[in-house]
Coordinates of C-alpha atoms in Angstrom, one line a residue:
M1 CA 124.7 106.3 80.3
L2 CA 126.6 105.7 77.2
A3 CA 124.7 103.2 75.5
L4 CA 122.8 99.9 76.1
A5 CA 124.6 97.0 78.3
V6 CA 127.6 99.8 79.6
V7 CA 128.7 99.3 83.1
L8 CA 129.0 101.4 85.2
V9 CA 132.8 103.2 85.3
T10 CA 133.4 105.8 87.7
G11 CA 136.0 107.8 88.9
C12 CA 137.7 109.1 91.6
S13 CA 138.5 110.5 94.8
T14 CA 139.2 111.1 98.7
L15 CA 140.0 107.6 100.8
P16 CA 141.5 106.6 103.7
T17 CA 144.8 105.8 103.5
T18 CA 145.9 104.7 107.3
G19 CA 143.5 101.8 109.3
A20 CA 143.0 98.9 110.6
V21 CA 141.6 96.3 108.6
H22 CA 139.8 93.3 109.8
T23 CA 138.0 90.6 108.0
E24 CA 134.3 90.4 108.6
P25 CA 132.1 87.5 106.4
G26 CA 130.6 89.3 102.8
S27 CA 127.5 91.1 103.5
A28 CA 125.4 93.4 101.0
S29 CA 123.8 96.7 103.3
D30 CA 121.5 96.0 99.3
P31 CA 120.8 93.9 97.0
G32 CA 122.5 96.4 94.3
Q33 CA 125.9 97.5 97.4
A34 CA 129.2 95.4 96.5
P35 CA 130.5 93.4 100.0
Y36 CA 132.6 94.5 102.4
F37 CA 136.4 93.0 101.3
A38 CA 138.5 93.2 103.2
P39 CA 142.2 92.3 101.2
P40 CA 144.8 90.3 102.4
G41 CA 148.9 92.1 103.0
P42 CA 151.7 90.6 101.1
I43 CA 153.0 87.4 101.8
K44 CA 155.9 86.5 103.0
G45 CA 158.8 85.9 100.4
A46 CA 156.4 86.4 97.3
D47 CA 157.5 87.0 94.1
R48 CA 157.5 89.9 92.6
E49 CA 154.4 88.9 90.3
S50 CA 152.4 88.1 93.4
I51 CA 153.0 91.9 95.1
V52 CA 151.4 93.6 92.2
R53 CA 149.0 91.2 91.3
G54 CA 148.5 91.5 95.3
F55 CA 148.6 95.6 95.3
L56 CA 146.2 95.3 92.2
L57 CA 143.5 93.2 93.9
A58 CA 144.5 95.6 97.9
T59 CA 143.0 98.8 95.8
Q60 CA 139.5 96.8 95.7
A61 CA 138.5 97.9 99.2
N62 CA 135.0 97.8 100.5
P63 CA 134.9 100.3 102.1
P64 CA 137.0 102.4 99.8
S65 CA 140.9 103.0 100.9
T66 CA 144.2 102.9 100.2
A67 CA 145.6 100.8 103.9
V68 CA 146.6 97.4 102.1
A69 CA 147.6 98.8 99.2
R70 CA 150.7 100.7 100.8
S71 CA 151.8 97.5 102.2
F72 CA 153.1 96.6 99.0
L73 CA 155.3 100.0 98.5
S74 CA 158.3 100.2 99.5
E75 CA 159.4 102.5 102.8
G76 CA 159.9 105.2 100.3
A77 CA 156.6 104.8 97.8
R78 CA 154.6 104.0 101.5
N79 CA 154.9 107.4 102.8
T80 CA 154.6 109.6 99.8
W81 CA 152.3 108.1 97.8
K82 CA 149.0 110.4 96.8
P83 CA 147.3 108.8 93.9
T84 CA 145.7 112.0 92.0
G85 CA 143.6 110.4 89.6
T86 CA 141.9 107.0 88.8
M87 CA 142.2 104.6 85.8
V88 CA 139.7 101.9 85.4
Y89 CA 140.4 98.7 83.1
D90 CA 138.5 95.7 82.7
G91 CA 141.8 93.3 82.5
A92 CA 145.3 93.4 83.6
T93 CA 147.6 91.1 81.9
L94 CA 150.9 90.8 83.6
E95 CA 154.8 90.0 82.6
P96 CA 158.4 89.9 83.9
T97 CA 160.6 92.6 83.2
A98 CA 164.5 92.7 83.7
Y99 CA 163.9 95.4 86.9
G100 CA 160.3 94.8 87.9
V101 CA 156.4 93.8 86.3
R102 CA 154.9 95.6 83.4
A103 CA 150.6 95.4 83.9
R104 CA 148.8 95.7 80.6
L105 CA 145.8 97.6 81.6
S106 CA 142.7 96.7 78.2
E107 CA 140.3 98.6 78.3
A108 CA 140.8 101.6 80.6
H109 CA 139.5 105.2 81.1
A110 CA 141.4 107.5 83.0
L111 CA 139.4 109.7 85.8
D112 CA 141.2 112.6 86.9
Q113 CA 141.5 114.1 90.7
R114 CA 138.2 115.1 91.4
G115 CA 136.8 112.2 89.6
A116 CA 135.9 113.5 85.8
W117 CA 135.8 111.5 83.5
V118 CA 138.8 112.1 80.6
G119 CA 139.4 111.4 77.1
G120 CA 136.1 110.1 75.8
A121 CA 133.8 106.9 75.4
T122 CA 137.1 105.5 73.4
P123 CA 138.8 103.2 75.6
S124 CA 142.0 101.8 75.2
T125 CA 144.9 99.5 76.1
V126 CA 147.0 101.3 79.4
T127 CA 151.0 99.7 80.3
Y128 CA 152.6 100.8 83.1
P129 CA 156.2 99.3 84.0
Y130 CA 156.2 98.5 88.3
S131 CA 159.7 99.1 89.2
L132 CA 160.6 96.1 92.4
V133 CA 163.4 96.4 94.5
L134 CA 164.6 94.4 98.0
D135 CA 162.7 95.9 101.5
H136 CA 164.1 93.6 104.3
D137 CA 164.8 91.4 101.7
E138 CA 161.0 91.2 100.6
W139 CA 160.3 92.6 97.0
R140 CA 158.1 96.0 97.3
I141 CA 156.8 98.2 94.3
A142 CA 159.2 101.7 94.6
N143 CA 157.1 103.1 91.7
P144 CA 153.7 103.1 92.4
P145 CA 151.1 104.5 89.7
T146 CA 150.1 108.1 90.3
A147 CA 146.9 107.3 88.9
L148 CA 144.9 104.5 91.8
P149 CA 144.3 101.3 89.2
V150 CA 140.7 99.5 89.7
P151 CA 138.7 97.0 87.8
T152 CA 135.0 97.6 86.3
P153 CA 132.8 96.2 88.4
Y154 CA 134.5 97.6 91.9
F155 CA 133.5 101.0 90.7
S156 CA 129.9 100.0 89.2
S157 CA 129.0 99.4 92.3
L158 CA 130.5 101.6 95.0
Y159 CA 130.8 104.6 93.1
Q160 CA 128.1 107.4 91.9
P161 CA 127.5 110.2 89.3
Y162 CA 127.1 113.1 90.7
L163 CA 127.5 116.4 89.6
L164 CA 129.1 120.0 90.0
Y165 CA 127.9 123.1 89.1
F166 CA 129.9 126.0 87.4
F167 CA 129.3 128.7 86.1
D168 CA 129.8 130.6 82.4
R169 CA 131.7 133.2 81.8
T170 CA 128.6 135.7 81.2
G171 CA 127.4 134.8 85.7
T172 CA 124.1 133.9 84.3
V173 CA 123.5 130.2 84.6
L174 CA 125.3 127.5 86.2
V175 CA 126.7 125.0 84.1
P176 CA 127.1 121.5 85.1
S177 CA 130.3 119.1 84.8
R178 CA 130.0 115.0 85.9
V179 CA 132.1 113.5 88.4
Y180 CA 132.0 110.0 90.0
L181 CA 132.0 109.1 93.2
P182 CA 132.6 106.7 96.3
I183 CA 128.9 105.6 98.4
G184 CA 129.6 106.9 102.0
E185 CA 129.8 110.0 104.5
Q186 CA 132.9 111.6 102.5
T187 CA 130.4 112.5 100.0
A188 CA 129.7 116.0 101.0
T189 CA 133.5 116.8 101.7
N190 CA 134.3 114.7 98.0
L191 CA 131.6 117.2 95.8
V192 CA 133.3 120.2 98.0
R193 CA 136.8 119.4 96.9
G194 CA 136.0 118.7 93.6
L195 CA 134.4 122.3 93.5
L196 CA 137.1 124.4 94.8
A197 CA 139.6 122.3 92.3
G198 CA 137.8 124.7 89.8
P199 CA 136.4 123.8 85.6
G200 CA 138.2 120.5 84.9
P201 CA 140.5 120.9 81.1
A202 CA 137.2 120.1 79.3
T203 CA 135.7 123.7 79.8
A204 CA 138.4 125.5 81.4
E205 CA 138.2 128.3 79.0
S206 CA 134.6 128.8 79.3
T207 CA 133.3 128.3 82.8
V208 CA 134.4 130.2 86.1
T209 CA 134.0 129.8 89.8
A210 CA 133.2 132.3 91.8
F211 CA 135.6 130.8 94.6
A212 CA 139.0 132.9 94.3
P213 CA 142.3 130.5 94.0
R214 CA 143.8 128.4 96.4
T215 CA 140.7 128.7 98.5
G216 CA 140.9 125.4 101.0
L217 CA 138.7 123.1 102.3
D218 CA 139.8 122.8 106.4
L219 CA 139.3 119.6 106.9
S220 CA 135.4 117.7 106.4
V221 CA 132.1 118.7 105.5
V222 CA 130.2 117.6 108.5
V223 CA 126.3 117.3 107.6
S224 CA 124.3 118.0 111.5
D225 CA 120.9 115.4 112.4
D226 CA 118.6 118.2 111.3
G227 CA 120.8 119.1 107.6
V228 CA 123.1 121.5 107.8
A229 CA 126.0 121.6 106.1
E230 CA 128.7 122.9 107.4
V231 CA 131.6 123.4 104.6
P232 CA 134.8 124.8 107.0
L233 CA 136.9 127.4 104.8
G234 CA 140.4 128.7 104.2
P235 CA 140.3 132.2 105.1
E236 CA 140.0 133.5 101.4
I237 CA 136.4 132.9 101.4
Q238 CA 136.0 135.9 103.4
R239 CA 137.7 138.1 101.1
L240 CA 134.7 137.8 98.2
S241 CA 132.8 140.6 97.1
P242 CA 129.3 140.3 98.1
A243 CA 128.3 139.3 94.8
D244 CA 130.9 136.4 94.6
L245 CA 130.5 135.2 98.2
Y246 CA 126.7 134.8 96.8
R247 CA 127.5 133.2 93.3
A248 CA 129.8 130.9 95.8
V249 CA 127.2 129.7 98.0
V250 CA 124.8 129.2 94.9
Q251 CA 127.8 127.0 93.6
L252 CA 127.8 125.4 97.1
A253 CA 124.2 125.0 97.5
W254 CA 123.5 123.1 93.6
T255 CA 126.5 121.0 94.6
L256 CA 126.0 119.9 97.9
R257 CA 122.1 120.1 97.4
Q258 CA 122.7 115.8 96.3
V259 CA 123.8 114.5 98.2
P260 CA 120.7 112.7 100.8
G261 CA 119.0 115.1 104.0
V262 CA 121.4 118.0 103.3
T263 CA 118.9 121.0 103.3
R264 CA 120.9 123.9 103.8
L265 CA 125.0 124.6 104.4
R266 CA 126.7 127.2 106.6
I267 CA 130.0 128.0 105.7
T268 CA 133.1 128.5 109.2
V269 CA 136.1 130.2 109.0
G270 CA 138.2 129.1 112.0
G271 CA 135.2 127.4 113.8
A272 CA 133.7 130.9 113.3
A273 CA 130.3 131.1 111.4
V274 CA 130.5 133.3 107.8
P275 CA 127.7 136.1 106.9
L276 CA 126.4 135.5 103.6
Y277 CA 123.6 137.8 103.1
N278 CA 120.9 139.6 104.8
G279 CA 122.9 138.7 107.7
Q280 CA 122.8 134.9 106.9
T281 CA 124.2 132.3 108.6
D282 CA 123.0 129.4 107.1
V283 CA 120.8 129.3 103.7
S284 CA 118.6 126.7 102.4
V285 CA 120.6 124.8 99.2
N286 CA 117.1 125.1 96.6
V287 CA 119.2 129.2 96.7
G288 CA 119.9 130.5 93.2
S289 CA 116.7 129.4 90.7
D290 CA 118.5 131.7 88.2
Y291 CA 121.2 130.2 87.2
D292 CA 119.4 126.9 87.0
P293 CA 120.6 125.6 84.0
I294 CA 118.1 123.5 82.5
A295 CA 115.3 125.4 82.8
A296 CA 112.1 124.6 81.0
P297 CA 110.7 128.3 79.1
G298 CA 107.8 126.5 77.9
R299 CA 106.2 123.4 79.0
D300 CA 104.1 122.7 75.5
I301 CA 105.7 121.3 72.4
L302 CA 105.3 122.4 68.7
T303 CA 104.3 120.1 66.2
L304 CA 103.8 121.0 61.8
T305 CA 100.8 119.2 61.8
G306 CA 98.1 119.6 58.7
G307 CA 100.9 122.7 57.1
K308 CA 100.4 124.8 60.2
L309 CA 102.4 125.0 63.0
I310 CA 100.2 124.0 66.4
R311 CA 100.8 124.3 70.1
G312 CA 99.9 121.4 72.6
V313 CA 98.5 118.2 72.1
G314 CA 94.8 117.1 71.8
A315 CA 92.4 118.9 73.5
L316 CA 95.0 121.7 74.5
A317 CA 96.6 122.2 70.8
K318 CA 95.9 125.7 68.4
P319 CA 98.0 126.5 65.6
V320 CA 100.5 129.2 66.7
G321 CA 99.9 133.4 66.6
G322 CA 101.4 134.9 63.4
P323 CA 101.7 133.4 59.9
F324 CA 103.0 130.2 60.4
G325 CA 99.6 129.1 62.5
V326 CA 98.1 129.5 59.0
T327 CA 98.5 127.6 55.9
G328 CA 100.4 128.8 53.1
F329 CA 104.7 127.5 54.6
A330 CA 105.6 123.8 53.4
L331 CA 107.6 123.2 55.8
R332 CA 110.1 120.5 57.5
S333 CA 111.2 121.9 60.8
V334 CA 110.8 123.8 63.6
A335 CA 112.4 125.8 66.4
Q336 CA 110.8 128.4 69.5
S337 CA 112.0 131.3 71.4
V338 CA 109.9 131.9 74.7
S339 CA 112.4 134.8 75.3
K340 CA 112.2 136.6 72.0
H341 CA 108.9 135.4 71.2
E342 CA 109.2 133.8 67.5
Y343 CA 109.7 131.1 65.5
A344 CA 112.5 129.8 63.0
A345 CA 111.1 127.2 60.0
V346 CA 113.3 125.4 57.6
S347 CA 111.7 124.8 54.1
T348 CA 111.2 121.5 52.6
N349 CA 113.3 121.9 50.8
G350 CA 116.0 122.6 53.4
H351 CA 117.3 125.1 50.5
R352 CA 115.7 128.0 53.2
L353 CA 115.2 129.7 57.1
F354 CA 112.7 131.1 58.1
V355 CA 111.9 133.6 61.2
A356 CA 108.0 134.8 62.5
A357 CA 106.9 136.8 65.4
D358 CA 105.1 134.7 68.1
G359 CA 101.4 136.3 67.8
G360 CA 100.2 139.5 65.3
S361 CA 99.4 139.7 61.6
T362 CA 98.8 136.3 59.9
S363 CA 100.3 137.7 56.3
A364 CA 103.6 136.4 54.9
A365 CA 104.7 139.6 54.9
K366 CA 105.3 139.5 57.6
V367 CA 108.1 136.7 57.9
T368 CA 112.2 136.7 57.3
T369 CA 114.1 135.0 55.6
V370 CA 117.1 135.1 57.2
L371 CA 119.2 131.9 55.2
D372 CA 118.3 131.3 51.8
G373 CA 120.3 129.1 49.1
S374 CA 121.6 126.4 51.8
T375 CA 121.8 122.8 50.7
D376 CA 120.5 121.1 53.9
L377 CA 119.5 122.9 56.7
L378 CA 119.4 120.6 59.7
R379 CA 116.1 121.7 62.7
P380 CA 117.2 125.1 63.6
A381 CA 117.9 125.8 67.3
F382 CA 118.0 129.0 69.5
D383 CA 120.6 129.3 72.8
R384 CA 119.4 131.6 75.8
F385 CA 121.4 134.0 74.8
G386 CA 118.6 134.9 71.5
G387 CA 120.9 133.6 69.2
L388 CA 119.5 131.3 66.5
W389 CA 121.2 128.2 65.3
A390 CA 121.6 127.1 61.9
L391 CA 123.7 124.0 60.3
D392 CA 123.9 123.0 56.4
D393 CA 125.3 120.2 55.4
T394 CA 126.9 120.5 52.1
K395 CA 128.7 117.9 50.0
G396 CA 131.5 119.9 51.8
G397 CA 130.6 118.3 55.1
A398 CA 128.7 121.6 57.3
V399 CA 128.4 124.9 57.6
V400 CA 127.2 126.2 60.8
H401 CA 125.5 129.6 61.0
L402 CA 124.7 132.1 63.6
I403 CA 122.0 134.5 63.3
T404 CA 122.0 137.3 66.2
N405 CA 119.0 140.5 65.2
G406 CA 119.2 139.3 61.5
H407 CA 123.2 139.7 60.8
D408 CA 124.7 136.1 59.7
Q409 CA 127.5 134.4 61.1
V410 CA 128.9 131.6 59.7
V411 CA 131.0 130.0 62.7
H412 CA 134.3 127.6 62.2
V413 CA 133.8 124.5 65.2
P414 CA 136.7 122.6 64.5
G415 CA 135.4 118.9 64.6
I416 CA 132.0 119.5 62.9
S417 CA 132.2 121.8 60.0
G418 CA 133.6 120.4 57.1
H419 CA 131.4 117.3 58.3
R420 CA 129.1 114.9 57.1
V421 CA 125.6 116.2 59.9
N422 CA 123.2 114.7 60.2
A423 CA 121.4 116.5 63.4
F424 CA 122.3 119.1 66.2
T425 CA 121.6 120.9 69.2
V426 CA 122.8 123.9 72.0
T427 CA 122.7 123.3 74.8
R428 CA 119.7 125.1 77.5
D429 CA 123.0 126.2 79.6
G430 CA 124.1 127.9 76.0
A431 CA 127.3 126.7 76.7
S432 CA 128.2 123.5 73.9
L433 CA 126.8 123.0 70.8
V434 CA 126.5 118.9 70.1
A435 CA 126.8 118.0 66.5
G436 CA 125.6 114.3 65.6
L437 CA 127.7 113.5 62.2
A438 CA 126.1 111.1 59.7
S439 CA 129.1 108.7 58.9
G440 CA 130.1 105.6 60.3
P441 CA 128.9 102.2 61.9
S442 CA 128.8 103.5 65.4
P443 CA 127.0 107.0 66.7
T444 CA 129.4 109.5 66.6
L445 CA 128.7 113.4 68.9
V446 CA 131.0 116.0 68.6
V447 CA 130.6 117.8 71.3
S448 CA 132.2 121.6 71.0
A449 CA 132.1 124.6 74.3
L450 CA 131.2 127.6 72.9
L451 CA 133.5 130.8 75.0
R452 CA 131.5 133.7 75.3
S453 CA 132.0 137.3 76.7
E454 CA 130.8 138.8 79.8
G455 CA 127.9 139.8 77.6
G456 CA 127.2 136.8 76.2
R457 CA 128.8 137.5 73.0
L458 CA 130.1 134.4 71.5
L459 CA 133.3 135.2 70.5
Q460 CA 135.0 131.3 69.7
A461 CA 133.7 128.1 69.3
L462 CA 136.4 125.7 71.2
A463 CA 137.4 122.2 68.8
G464 CA 134.8 119.5 69.0
R465 CA 135.6 116.5 71.7
Q466 CA 133.9 113.4 69.9
T467 CA 132.4 110.6 71.7
V468 CA 132.0 107.1 69.9
V469 CA 129.4 105.1 71.3
E470 CA 130.5 101.8 70.4
A471 CA 127.9 99.1 69.6
S472 CA 127.6 96.4 67.1
D473 CA 123.4 97.2 66.8
H474 CA 124.0 101.1 65.8
G475 CA 124.1 102.7 63.1
P476 CA 125.1 106.6 62.6
V477 CA 122.6 109.4 64.4
V478 CA 119.5 110.0 62.6
D479 CA 118.5 112.4 65.6
L480 CA 119.2 114.2 68.5
S481 CA 117.9 115.8 71.6
Q482 CA 118.9 117.1 75.4
S483 CA 117.5 115.0 77.6
S484 CA 119.1 116.5 80.9
A485 CA 121.5 119.0 82.1
T486 CA 124.3 116.7 81.1
T487 CA 122.8 113.6 78.5
V488 CA 121.5 113.9 74.9
A489 CA 119.2 111.3 73.5
V490 CA 120.0 109.9 70.4
L491 CA 117.9 108.0 67.6
T492 CA 119.9 105.4 65.8
G493 CA 119.4 104.2 62.9
S494 CA 120.9 100.9 61.0
T495 CA 120.8 99.0 57.5
A496 CA 118.7 96.5 59.6
G497 CA 116.2 98.8 60.3
N498 CA 116.4 98.8 64.0
G499 CA 116.8 102.0 65.1
Q500 CA 117.0 102.5 68.9
I501 CA 117.0 105.7 70.6
I502 CA 120.3 105.8 73.6
S503 CA 121.0 108.2 76.2
V504 CA 124.8 109.8 75.8
E505 CA 127.0 111.2 78.3
L506 CA 128.3 114.9 76.9
D507 CA 131.9 113.4 78.5
G508 CA 131.2 110.7 77.1
S509 CA 131.5 108.7 81.1
P510 CA 128.9 106.0 81.4
G511 CA 126.5 108.2 83.5
A512 CA 123.8 106.9 86.2
S513 CA 123.0 103.1 85.1
P514 CA 122.6 101.1 82.2
A515 CA 119.4 102.0 80.0
T516 CA 117.7 100.0 77.2
S517 CA 115.7 101.2 74.9
P518 CA 111.5 101.2 75.1
D519 CA 111.0 98.4 72.9
P520 CA 109.2 97.7 70.7
L521 CA 110.3 101.8 69.1
P522 CA 106.7 102.7 67.6
G523 CA 107.6 102.1 63.7
E524 CA 110.1 103.7 61.7
L525 CA 110.9 106.8 63.5
V526 CA 112.4 109.6 61.6
S527 CA 112.8 112.8 64.5
L528 CA 112.5 112.5 68.5
A529 CA 111.8 115.8 71.0
A530 CA 113.2 116.0 74.2
S531 CA 113.8 118.0 76.9
P532 CA 116.5 118.6 79.8
D533 CA 113.4 119.7 82.5
P534 CA 113.0 116.2 83.6
S535 CA 108.3 116.7 84.5
L536 CA 108.6 117.2 80.0
P537 CA 108.4 113.7 78.4
L538 CA 110.2 112.1 75.3
R539 CA 108.2 112.3 72.4
V540 CA 109.6 110.5 68.7
V541 CA 107.8 111.3 65.6
T542 CA 106.9 108.5 63.5
S543 CA 107.3 108.2 58.8
D544 CA 103.7 107.6 58.7
G545 CA 102.7 110.6 60.6
K546 CA 102.1 109.9 64.5
L547 CA 103.2 112.2 67.7
M548 CA 104.3 108.7 69.5
E549 CA 105.2 109.7 73.5
L550 CA 106.6 107.5 76.0
T551 CA 105.0 106.6 79.9
G552 CA 106.7 106.3 82.8
A553 CA 106.0 102.3 82.1
D554 CA 108.4 102.8 79.2
S555 CA 105.4 102.6 76.1
W556 CA 104.3 104.5 73.5
I557 CA 100.9 106.3 73.5
R558 CA 99.6 108.0 70.1
I559 CA 99.0 111.9 71.3
A560 CA 98.7 113.3 67.4
S561 CA 98.3 112.1 63.9
N562 CA 99.7 114.2 60.8
V563 CA 102.7 115.2 62.5
T564 CA 105.9 115.9 60.2
A565 CA 108.1 117.2 62.9
A566 CA 107.7 118.3 66.6
A567 CA 110.2 120.3 69.1
Y568 CA 109.8 121.7 72.6
A569 CA 110.4 125.2 72.7
Q570 CA 113.8 126.9 74.1

C-alpha cells in the first residue's frame, strides 16, 4: 500500500499470444473483478492514429492476452514481438509524426519481466514513437514497444501482488521481493518463472538464489486436485548439492504457498519425480520455517513508563531485569535484542547510547555507554546478526553507527548519511536499512540494501533508493517501523497538525490495496511501534503519555498511561 487513495498498479507476466477471441456480454465473477472484454481488431482502411489507438485498447483484453494486439502489428513484428516488461500509465496522448504516431503516456510506472516494480513511487511521462508501415495496403505497427502498455484501472482489477523469496548472502534467512501477476490459472507458473529469473537489479548484490543459472521451467506448473504443485524443471536442478537442492525447495515452497489450494510441491525432470530429501519426492509448502524473514523473536512490547523499562501491558506488565528495570536513568527510546539478551536505550537529551543486560544486577555500574557526545540519537535498532544500529541526526546530517561487540563503526550510507533524518529501522531479515527524511512537503523514505559476508559481517551499505509518497495532506516522516515483510508503517506530520499513519511498500509500489489511516487518530502522536508479525497489533504513543492499540475494528483503545516510548523486541 503506497498511500491513501492510491490505485493499485501492477506488473508483468506471461500472457497468452494466440487463440480465438469471442465477444460476449460483459460479466464479472465477483463485484471486485473486471468484466470479460474481447477488444476489436483493426478496421479496414483505418488511419495510423486509429491503429495505434486500437493497439492500446487491445492490450486491455480480459482474460489477459496479446492475441488481438498482434493483429495491429506488421507481419514481421507480429511473429517476433515478445513483451519483456510492462508500462502502466494513467493517460495516453497521441500525436502524428512524419513516419507514424508519437504516444505520450502520463503518470507512468515500469515493471520488469518478472512483474517487479521499477523506479520507486514517482511516476514519469514516457514518450514512445510508433513507426507504421503499409502491410497489404493497411497501416500496421512495425516497432511495438518491449514493455506492454496498459492503463492503471486495468491492473487495479486484474493483477495481484505476490512475493518471490530469495536468500540473503549468509544463506540463513529468506528475503522477499514484491511482484505483480495476473489473476488466473497461470499464477503458480508465473511465480516459478519469476523465481528462476533470479533477484532483480535492486537486490542482486545483496541476495542470492539456490537455483543454478539458466535453470528452465518445462511448460507449466500443474496443481492437482489434492493440492500438489508439480514443477517441471530442466536437468540443472539434478546437479545441485543436497544442501542447495533443499534451499531451492525452500524458495519454491515459500513462493508457491501463496497460491490458494497448494499444500505440497513436487519437482520433476523429464516427467520423473526428483528425490528431494529424506527420500521424499513431494514435500509440504510449510517447509523451511527456520528461514522465516519476519519471525518475531518476542511478543511482548517494551515501554518506558515512570522512568522504568516495562515488559508487557496490563496485568502482565512488569519491570525488566537489570539496571533499566529500576529508576535512575533518564531515557527517551529503547530497543531489545532477544538473541543477545540485552537492551539499548538513548538518554533523554539524545547525547548517549546505553546498553545493559536483560537480567542480573540492577546496579548502574552494569550499564555500558557505547556512544557518548552525540547530537541527537534516534531510536536504536538491533539486527538479526547481533549488531546495534544508531543514527545521530547532527546539524550536518545523519551519521550512521554500527556497534558490534562493543566496537563502534561509522557506516557511510549513500542517500542517508549527511541528510536530515527523523526515524530509521533495520528490517527483520537484516537486508535493508530504512530511513525517513525530515525535510520536504511529502513523506520520503530511503531504503539501503545491506551487503554482508557469508558470516553476516557488514561489507557495505549500498546507495539508498528513494520513495516519495505524493500526497497533499501529509508532512515529513515523524516515525516509522516495519509492519510486514515488505512494508513499513509511517507516522507523518503536517503544519496543520493532522498527522496520519500510512503503509508504504519498500520498493515504492502500491501494494495489496488502498488503505486509509485510522480515523480519527487518538490525539497528537509522537511515536509508533509496529511488527512485521501480523498477529502483533500496531501501537502508538501520544503526546500526553497514552499507549494506544489499534484493534481489528480500526478503532483505538488505551492500554497504558504515563508512557514516553514503546518498541517491540528485535
